[in-house]
Tab-separated table of C-alpha atoms in Angstrom:
chain	number	residue	atom	x	y	z
W	10	MET	CA	39.116	127.307	180.584
W	11	VAL	CA	42.120	127.734	182.532
W	12	LYS	CA	42.413	131.499	182.758
W	13	ALA	CA	38.234	131.342	183.484
W	14	THR	CA	39.383	128.713	186.233
W	15	LEU	CA	42.206	130.394	188.374
W	16	VAL	CA	39.916	134.083	188.341
W	17	ALA	CA	36.959	132.045	190.122
W	18	SER	CA	39.108	130.852	192.353
W	19	LEU	CA	40.897	133.228	193.407
W	20	GLY	CA	38.107	135.660	193.014
W	21	ALA	CA	36.180	132.922	195.373
W	22	ALA	CA	38.847	133.139	198.150
W	23	VAL	CA	39.034	137.112	197.824
W	24	PHE	CA	35.397	137.364	198.323
W	25	ALA	CA	35.415	135.220	201.595
W	26	TYR	CA	38.017	137.161	202.653
W	27	ALA	CA	36.367	140.869	202.751
W	28	VAL	CA	33.516	139.671	204.207
W	29	CYS	CA	35.549	138.837	206.806
W	30	ILE	CA	36.944	142.423	207.115
W	31	LEU	CA	33.720	143.702	206.858
W	32	VAL	CA	32.321	142.049	209.629
W	33	ALA	CA	35.223	141.799	211.792
W	34	LEU	CA	35.076	146.461	211.087
W	35	ALA	CA	31.299	146.309	211.778
W	36	VAL	CA	32.474	144.829	214.930
W	37	TRP	CA	35.400	146.740	216.147
W	38	ALA	CA	33.356	149.483	215.337
W	39	PHE	CA	30.098	148.770	216.829
W	40	ALA	CA	31.955	147.740	219.822
W	41	ALA	CA	33.515	149.055	223.061
W	42	HIS	CA	36.745	148.608	221.845
W	43	GLY	CA	39.633	150.833	223.711
W	44	ASP	CA	42.916	150.687	223.217
W	45	SER	CA	42.457	148.262	220.349
W	46	ARG	CA	43.106	149.530	216.830
W	47	VAL	CA	42.330	148.966	212.907
W	48	ASP	CA	44.727	146.697	212.678
W	49	ASP	CA	43.794	144.355	214.935
W	50	ALA	CA	40.324	143.894	213.165
W	51	LEU	CA	42.085	143.393	210.643
W	52	ARG	CA	43.891	140.331	211.830
W	53	ALA	CA	40.662	139.370	213.296
W	54	GLY	CA	39.077	138.823	210.131
W	55	SER	CA	41.776	137.638	208.715
W	56	PHE	CA	41.932	134.909	211.420
W	57	ALA	CA	37.895	134.588	211.189
W	58	PHE	CA	38.510	134.028	207.571
W	59	LEU	CA	41.323	131.080	208.379
W	60	ALA	CA	38.955	129.855	210.909
W	61	LEU	CA	35.847	130.199	207.933
W	62	HIS	CA	37.669	126.931	206.552
W	63	GLY	CA	38.618	124.891	209.949
W	64	SER	CA	42.357	126.272	210.812
W	65	PRO	CA	42.884	126.434	213.989
W	66	PHE	CA	44.838	130.033	215.506
W	67	GLU	CA	46.996	130.773	218.422
W	68	ILE	CA	47.159	133.267	220.667
W	69	GLY	CA	49.378	133.819	223.139
W	70	ASP	CA	49.917	130.377	225.110
W	71	ALA	CA	45.994	129.571	223.883
W	72	ARG	CA	45.256	127.197	221.162
W	73	PHE	CA	41.593	127.921	219.579
W	74	SER	CA	41.364	124.734	217.268
W	75	LEU	CA	38.026	123.431	217.477
W	76	PRO	CA	36.820	123.607	213.563
W	77	LEU	CA	33.320	125.364	212.826
W	78	LEU	CA	33.163	122.733	210.118
W	79	GLY	CA	29.165	124.329	210.323
W	80	LEU	CA	30.568	126.997	208.563
W	81	THR	CA	32.905	126.064	206.204
W	82	LEU	CA	29.965	125.683	204.312
W	83	ILE	CA	30.182	128.944	203.243
W	84	PRO	CA	33.578	128.981	201.708
W	85	ILE	CA	32.506	125.314	200.114
W	86	VAL	CA	29.577	126.820	198.356
W	87	LEU	CA	31.443	130.252	197.570
W	88	LEU	CA	34.029	128.104	195.375
W	89	SER	CA	32.398	125.493	194.163
W	90	ARG	CA	29.773	127.160	192.590
W	91	ALA	CA	32.152	129.766	191.166
W	92	LEU	CA	34.409	127.063	189.817
W	93	GLY	CA	31.129	125.355	188.171
W	94	ARG	CA	30.137	128.737	186.330
W	95	ALA	CA	33.413	128.328	185.120
W	96	TRP	CA	34.128	125.234	184.072
W	97	ARG	CA	30.013	125.192	182.307
W	98	ARG	CA	31.219	127.532	179.440
W	99	LYS	CA	33.681	124.656	177.699
W	100	PRO	CA	33.260	120.621	177.110
W	101	ILE	CA	36.589	118.900	179.439
W	102	ALA	CA	37.864	116.264	177.098
W	103	GLY	CA	38.667	113.694	179.711
W	104	ARG	CA	39.619	113.105	182.950
W	105	VAL	CA	42.678	114.734	182.503
W	106	GLU	CA	41.804	117.709	181.579
W	107	MET	CA	39.822	117.616	184.631
W	108	LEU	CA	42.044	117.138	187.259
W	109	THR	CA	43.832	119.786	185.299
W	110	VAL	CA	41.177	122.285	186.053
W	111	ALA	CA	40.601	121.348	189.302
W	112	SER	CA	43.902	121.360	190.677
W	113	LEU	CA	44.209	125.005	189.330
W	114	GLY	CA	40.690	125.703	190.981
W	115	VAL	CA	42.001	125.012	194.384
W	116	ALA	CA	46.179	126.226	193.961
W	117	PRO	CA	44.977	129.882	193.720
W	118	TYR	CA	42.354	129.964	196.434
W	119	LEU	CA	45.910	127.729	198.511
W	120	LEU	CA	47.709	130.504	198.023
W	121	PHE	CA	45.720	133.144	198.668
W	122	ALA	CA	45.582	132.135	202.391
W	123	LEU	CA	48.830	131.479	202.701
W	124	GLY	CA	49.667	134.924	202.518
W	125	VAL	CA	47.098	135.530	204.648
W	126	SER	CA	48.511	133.380	207.398
W	127	LEU	CA	52.179	134.491	206.953
W	128	PHE	CA	51.071	138.275	206.646
W	129	TRP	CA	48.677	138.283	209.830
W	130	SER	CA	50.753	136.412	212.202
W	131	SER	CA	52.956	137.519	214.949
W	132	SER	CA	55.426	136.857	217.977
W	133	ASP	CA	51.687	137.332	219.973
W	134	ALA	CA	49.475	135.825	217.113
W	135	GLY	CA	49.540	133.274	214.949
W	136	VAL	CA	48.199	130.493	213.184
W	137	PRO	CA	49.953	126.760	212.497
W	138	LEU	CA	50.611	127.386	208.585
W	139	ILE	CA	50.816	123.550	208.514
W	140	SER	CA	47.752	123.247	210.364
W	141	SER	CA	45.937	126.199	208.568
W	142	LEU	CA	46.977	125.087	204.641
W	143	ALA	CA	46.032	121.758	205.681
W	144	TRP	CA	42.134	122.503	206.472
W	145	VAL	CA	42.493	124.819	203.265
W	146	LEU	CA	43.136	122.520	201.001
W	147	LEU	CA	40.939	119.963	202.208
W	148	ILE	CA	37.358	122.574	201.775
W	149	ALA	CA	38.972	123.441	198.559
W	150	CYS	CA	38.819	120.181	197.506
W	151	ALA	CA	35.654	119.288	198.357
W	152	ALA	CA	34.370	122.419	196.688
W	153	ALA	CA	36.291	121.428	193.130
W	154	GLY	CA	34.849	118.140	193.974
W	155	VAL	CA	31.082	119.496	194.444
W	156	ALA	CA	31.965	121.546	192.167
W	157	TRP	CA	33.097	118.261	189.213
W	158	TRP	CA	29.816	116.698	190.490
W	159	GLN	CA	27.523	119.209	189.131
W	160	VAL	CA	28.722	119.579	186.190
W	161	VAL	CA	29.027	115.937	185.852
W	162	ARG	CA	25.637	115.223	186.560
W	163	THR	CA	24.042	118.675	185.091
W	164	SER	CA	25.652	120.337	182.080
W	165	PRO	CA	26.262	118.220	179.417
W	166	LEU	CA	29.308	119.763	178.155
W	167	ALA	CA	30.580	117.980	179.933
W	168	ASN	CA	32.973	114.594	178.667
W	169	VAL	CA	33.519	113.150	182.047
W	170	PRO	CA	30.725	111.136	182.901
W	171	ALA	CA	30.323	110.331	186.476
W	172	PRO	CA	32.418	106.827	187.796
W	173	GLN	CA	30.086	103.693	188.537
W	174	PRO	CA	30.798	101.473	191.619
W	175	ALA	CA	30.735	98.066	191.028
W	176	LEU	CA	26.872	96.059	192.504
W	177	GLY	CA	28.163	94.555	195.664
W	178	THR	CA	30.328	98.190	196.535
W	179	ARG	CA	27.252	99.804	195.911
W	180	ARG	CA	25.264	98.038	198.656
W	181	VAL	CA	28.156	98.093	201.214
W	182	LEU	CA	28.609	101.464	200.776
W	183	ALA	CA	24.476	102.024	201.060
W	184	GLY	CA	24.992	100.331	204.177
W	185	ALA	CA	27.349	102.362	205.802
W	186	MET	CA	25.753	105.048	204.776
W	187	ILE	CA	21.752	103.494	206.401
W	188	VAL	CA	24.092	103.571	209.625
W	189	LEU	CA	25.182	106.743	209.954
W	190	LEU	CA	22.967	108.446	208.517
W	191	ILE	CA	20.705	106.892	212.001
W	192	MET	CA	23.238	107.291	214.009
W	193	PHE	CA	23.248	111.002	213.121
W	194	SER	CA	19.715	111.545	212.734
W	195	PHE	CA	19.403	110.731	216.245
W	196	ALA	CA	22.021	112.271	217.482
W	197	LEU	CA	20.837	115.837	215.611
W	198	LEU	CA	17.178	115.459	218.128
W	199	ILE	CA	18.772	114.290	221.133
W	200	VAL	CA	21.194	117.847	220.632
W	201	PHE	CA	17.751	119.651	219.297
W	202	VAL	CA	16.050	118.658	222.761
W	203	SER	CA	19.016	118.534	224.914
W	204	LEU	CA	18.790	122.157	223.638
W	205	LEU	CA	15.031	122.903	224.424
W	206	ALA	CA	15.130	121.600	227.434
W	207	ASN	CA	17.194	124.485	229.204
W	208	LEU	CA	16.427	126.933	227.264
W	209	SER	CA	16.493	128.694	230.359
W	210	PRO	CA	19.606	128.548	232.002
W	211	MET	CA	21.202	128.979	228.545
W	212	GLY	CA	19.384	132.874	228.551
W	213	GLU	CA	20.906	133.496	231.639
W	214	VAL	CA	24.206	132.378	230.392
W	215	LEU	CA	23.443	134.922	227.708
W	216	THR	CA	22.149	137.079	229.587
W	217	SER	CA	25.188	137.127	232.299
W	218	LEU	CA	27.246	138.069	228.949
W	219	ASP	CA	25.935	141.523	228.502
W	220	SER	CA	27.098	140.915	224.246
W	221	GLY	CA	24.744	142.582	222.705
W	222	VAL	CA	22.763	142.203	219.785
W	223	LEU	CA	25.884	141.943	217.378
W	224	GLY	CA	27.624	139.576	219.914
W	225	VAL	CA	23.990	137.221	220.465
W	226	LEU	CA	24.411	136.821	215.858
W	227	LEU	CA	28.125	135.953	216.478
W	228	LEU	CA	27.473	133.370	218.960
W	229	LEU	CA	24.717	132.062	217.205
W	230	ALA	CA	27.279	131.587	214.100
W	231	LEU	CA	29.758	130.344	216.872
W	232	GLY	CA	26.962	127.805	217.413
W	233	PHE	CA	25.669	126.665	213.865
W	234	GLY	CA	29.520	126.430	213.368
W	235	TRP	CA	30.018	123.835	216.327
W	236	LEU	CA	27.149	122.313	215.262
W	237	PRO	CA	28.109	118.816	213.785
W	238	ALA	CA	30.784	118.861	216.365
W	239	MET	CA	28.646	118.626	219.104
W	240	VAL	CA	26.463	115.787	217.227
W	241	THR	CA	29.010	113.958	216.479
W	242	TRP	CA	29.249	114.574	220.321
W	243	ALA	CA	26.052	112.934	220.690
W	244	VAL	CA	26.742	109.955	218.837
W	245	ALA	CA	29.602	109.397	220.675
W	246	TYR	CA	27.450	109.242	223.547
W	247	MET	CA	24.714	107.117	222.551
W	248	LEU	CA	27.502	104.550	221.552
W	249	GLY	CA	29.318	104.628	225.218
W	250	PRO	CA	32.739	106.311	225.535
W	251	GLY	CA	30.829	109.712	225.197
W	252	PHE	CA	33.396	112.901	225.071
W	253	ALA	CA	35.453	115.001	226.962
W	254	LEU	CA	34.632	118.783	227.481
W	255	GLY	CA	38.617	118.956	228.787
W	256	GLN	CA	41.642	118.061	230.332
W	257	GLU	CA	41.006	114.302	232.405
W	258	THR	CA	36.814	115.022	231.746
W	259	ALA	CA	34.452	112.460	230.856
W	260	VAL	CA	30.464	113.261	229.943
W	261	THR	CA	29.332	109.558	228.788
W	262	PRO	CA	26.231	107.363	230.122
W	263	PHE	CA	27.573	105.398	233.152
W	264	GLY	CA	29.428	108.663	233.883
W	265	VAL	CA	29.746	112.765	234.149
W	266	SER	CA	32.439	114.508	235.607
W	267	PHE	CA	33.534	117.904	234.368
W	268	GLY	CA	34.398	121.289	235.871
W	269	GLU	CA	33.513	124.788	235.052
W	270	LEU	CA	33.151	125.594	231.718
W	271	PRO	CA	33.647	128.794	228.477
W	272	SER	CA	30.818	131.058	229.398
W	273	LEU	CA	28.932	129.296	226.009
W	274	PRO	CA	25.379	128.943	226.027
W	275	TRP	CA	25.361	126.009	224.389
W	276	PHE	CA	27.353	124.044	226.972
W	277	ALA	CA	24.519	124.613	230.145
W	278	ALA	CA	21.976	121.675	227.970
W	279	VAL	CA	25.277	119.194	228.466
W	280	PRO	CA	23.506	116.694	230.715
W	281	THR	CA	24.747	116.480	234.633
W	282	SER	CA	23.553	113.228	234.784
W	283	SER	CA	24.082	109.611	234.420
W	284	GLY	CA	22.774	105.931	233.889
W	285	GLY	CA	18.513	105.229	233.940
W	286	TRP	CA	17.007	106.685	230.775
W	287	TYR	CA	20.472	107.961	229.909
W	288	LEU	CA	21.145	103.528	228.663
W	289	ILE	CA	18.672	103.923	226.660
W	290	LEU	CA	20.538	105.528	224.256
W	291	LEU	CA	22.724	102.257	223.742
W	292	VAL	CA	20.107	100.294	221.929
W	293	ILE	CA	20.283	102.835	218.950
W	294	PRO	CA	23.706	101.758	217.567
W	295	ILE	CA	22.555	98.545	217.912
W	296	LEU	CA	19.304	99.640	215.223
W	297	ALA	CA	21.233	101.004	213.123
W	298	GLY	CA	23.173	97.408	212.636
W	299	LEU	CA	19.856	95.591	212.158
W	300	SER	CA	18.702	98.040	210.190
W	301	ALA	CA	21.065	98.452	207.793
W	302	SER	CA	21.192	94.465	207.585
W	303	ALA	CA	18.306	94.132	207.309
W	304	VAL	CA	18.651	95.852	203.868
W	305	LEU	CA	21.235	94.361	202.777
W	306	ARG	CA	19.125	91.027	203.609
W	307	GLY	CA	16.296	92.331	200.799
W	308	SER	CA	19.058	92.961	198.153
W	309	LEU	CA	20.274	89.158	197.989
W	310	ASN	CA	19.024	86.213	196.913
W	311	ARG	CA	18.677	83.646	199.869
W	312	SER	CA	21.000	80.960	199.463
W	313	GLY	CA	23.441	83.973	200.172
W	314	LEU	CA	23.970	84.172	204.042
W	315	SER	CA	27.596	84.297	204.294
W	316	LYS	CA	27.640	87.206	201.354
W	317	TRP	CA	24.802	88.857	203.748
W	318	TRP	CA	27.061	88.502	206.740
W	319	ARG	CA	29.855	89.415	205.021
W	320	GLU	CA	28.959	92.578	203.173
W	321	SER	CA	26.484	93.749	206.618
W	322	LEU	CA	29.969	93.526	208.814
W	323	THR	CA	31.826	95.018	206.009
W	324	SER	CA	29.451	98.156	205.423
W	325	VAL	CA	29.715	98.298	209.370
W	326	LEU	CA	33.420	98.898	209.100
W	327	ILE	CA	33.237	101.030	206.417
W	328	ALA	CA	30.947	103.320	209.020
W	329	ALA	CA	33.506	102.658	211.612
W	330	ILE	CA	36.404	104.141	209.623
W	331	ALA	CA	34.458	107.164	208.430
W	332	LEU	CA	33.135	108.385	212.654
W	333	TRP	CA	36.734	107.370	212.934
W	334	ALA	CA	37.275	110.812	211.067
W	335	ILE	CA	34.678	112.701	211.523
W	336	GLY	CA	36.130	112.079	215.511
W	337	TRP	CA	39.250	113.091	214.523
W	338	LEU	CA	37.897	116.612	212.449
W	339	THR	CA	35.596	117.416	215.678
W	340	ARG	CA	38.391	117.345	218.406
W	341	GLY	CA	39.824	120.402	219.257
W	342	SER	CA	40.508	122.851	222.476
W	343	LEU	CA	39.036	126.538	223.060
W	344	GLY	CA	42.614	127.798	225.173
W	345	ALA	CA	45.260	126.597	227.198
W	346	GLY	CA	45.416	124.177	230.431
W	347	ARG	CA	42.804	122.407	230.808
W	348	LEU	CA	39.994	123.601	228.099
W	349	SER	CA	42.862	121.815	225.676
W	350	GLU	CA	40.653	118.712	224.881
W	351	PHE	CA	37.333	119.155	223.890
W	352	GLY	CA	35.581	116.226	221.747
W	353	ALA	CA	35.563	112.721	221.363
W	354	GLN	CA	38.278	109.479	221.135
W	355	PRO	CA	38.408	108.678	217.614
W	356	MET	CA	39.442	104.855	218.109
W	357	SER	CA	37.356	105.154	220.638
W	358	LEU	CA	34.469	105.867	217.797
W	359	PHE	CA	35.972	103.401	215.641
W	360	LEU	CA	36.095	100.552	218.592
W	361	ALA	CA	32.599	101.380	219.537
W	362	CYS	CA	31.117	101.171	216.780
W	363	CYS	CA	32.700	98.221	215.695
W	364	LEU	CA	31.314	96.844	218.516
W	365	LEU	CA	27.777	98.098	219.291
W	366	VAL	CA	26.623	98.291	215.069
W	367	GLY	CA	28.073	94.958	214.008
W	368	ALA	CA	26.276	93.378	216.706
W	369	GLY	CA	22.868	94.239	215.566
W	370	ALA	CA	23.855	93.599	212.254
W	371	SER	CA	24.817	90.402	212.646
W	372	CYS	CA	21.467	89.686	214.924
W	373	LEU	CA	19.283	88.860	211.741
W	374	PRO	CA	22.002	86.665	209.659
W	375	LEU	CA	22.790	84.956	212.983
W	376	PHE	CA	19.026	84.527	213.612
W	377	GLU	CA	18.741	83.149	209.575
W	378	TRP	CA	21.864	80.912	210.226
W	379	LEU	CA	20.301	79.289	213.091
W	380	LYS	CA	16.746	78.135	211.897
W	381	ASN	CA	18.875	76.526	207.831
W	382	ARG	CA	20.207	74.768	210.951
W	383	TRP	CA	17.660	73.834	212.876
W	384	HIS	CA	15.318	73.146	209.553
W	385	SER	CA	18.366	70.805	208.602
W	386	ARG	CA	18.352	69.180	211.946
W	387	VAL	CA	14.789	68.010	212.072
W	388	ARG	CA	14.132	67.559	208.444
W	389	THR	CA	16.758	64.387	209.381
């Protein structure tokens, strides 16, 4: 089991690295590379491997740290499938052995990434070691968690039972999931509508880049990688705080202020005005809280008004904490100077979620409490 886990982890890392190197070499071979050498392509492929895990990198004074969260699915799928195959070969006896083999599944992957970071970093271009390893560790742990869950759920060889939270905990988590699902579904719809409505200016930007077929494919990969960030920014827009596209800029329903943006097609879909129907989007978080509260009410008896209210607000708090974490993960920079701040403020997301979603979640319990008070007064 130990040997199979180590081999699976290292094999997944080598495979992902080899794919990134091959793509970088293809770009170098077909592009007009001028004075660039093969080792420049190899360094670019190595940085792409680390960026595939969300890792930042630096070129001169410019720092590129906006994580490609959409592309992190690739290493998660590769590593989780490799570990899952290894762990299905023999029974896993208990949680201690499960934690042991999970740690062994993460360690080789992390060490491989450490070697790549140290070998290809230079004075001109490099990777912040701590940040890079933290991102790789996060992705590797997520992959190990997915593999563990798949083995526990599907393999008869697994002797580690899946955890079963208490009923109240499941209700609260379900309420938080409803809040997040509603807001992110609407945010994804807003992003796609904005992209479709701005296809013409996006096409003009793409034409001006003159990047060729390979360049278009790379831009599409970048767009998919930054899709989670764009959806999170749309959530921030719905909640009111909005997001930044550079230092001292803001894109909110109450006002838009930003300067020249990087020549990337999807930035052409950013709203350039505010007010009007944009303010209607603020209703969506309230409806999300209202929906979660309604679902939680259906699982309680009529005498559980205080519990209903408490669980509704707890669900909102959990959703707000999740938004804070997602907001932190989708912040970063795309260069030096003014381009060093992209994304939403995590604390603003947390507070706005507590305020708007909490208001929606409180509507039904408050109405029920007022109705009960009215009925009690009528009887007396």
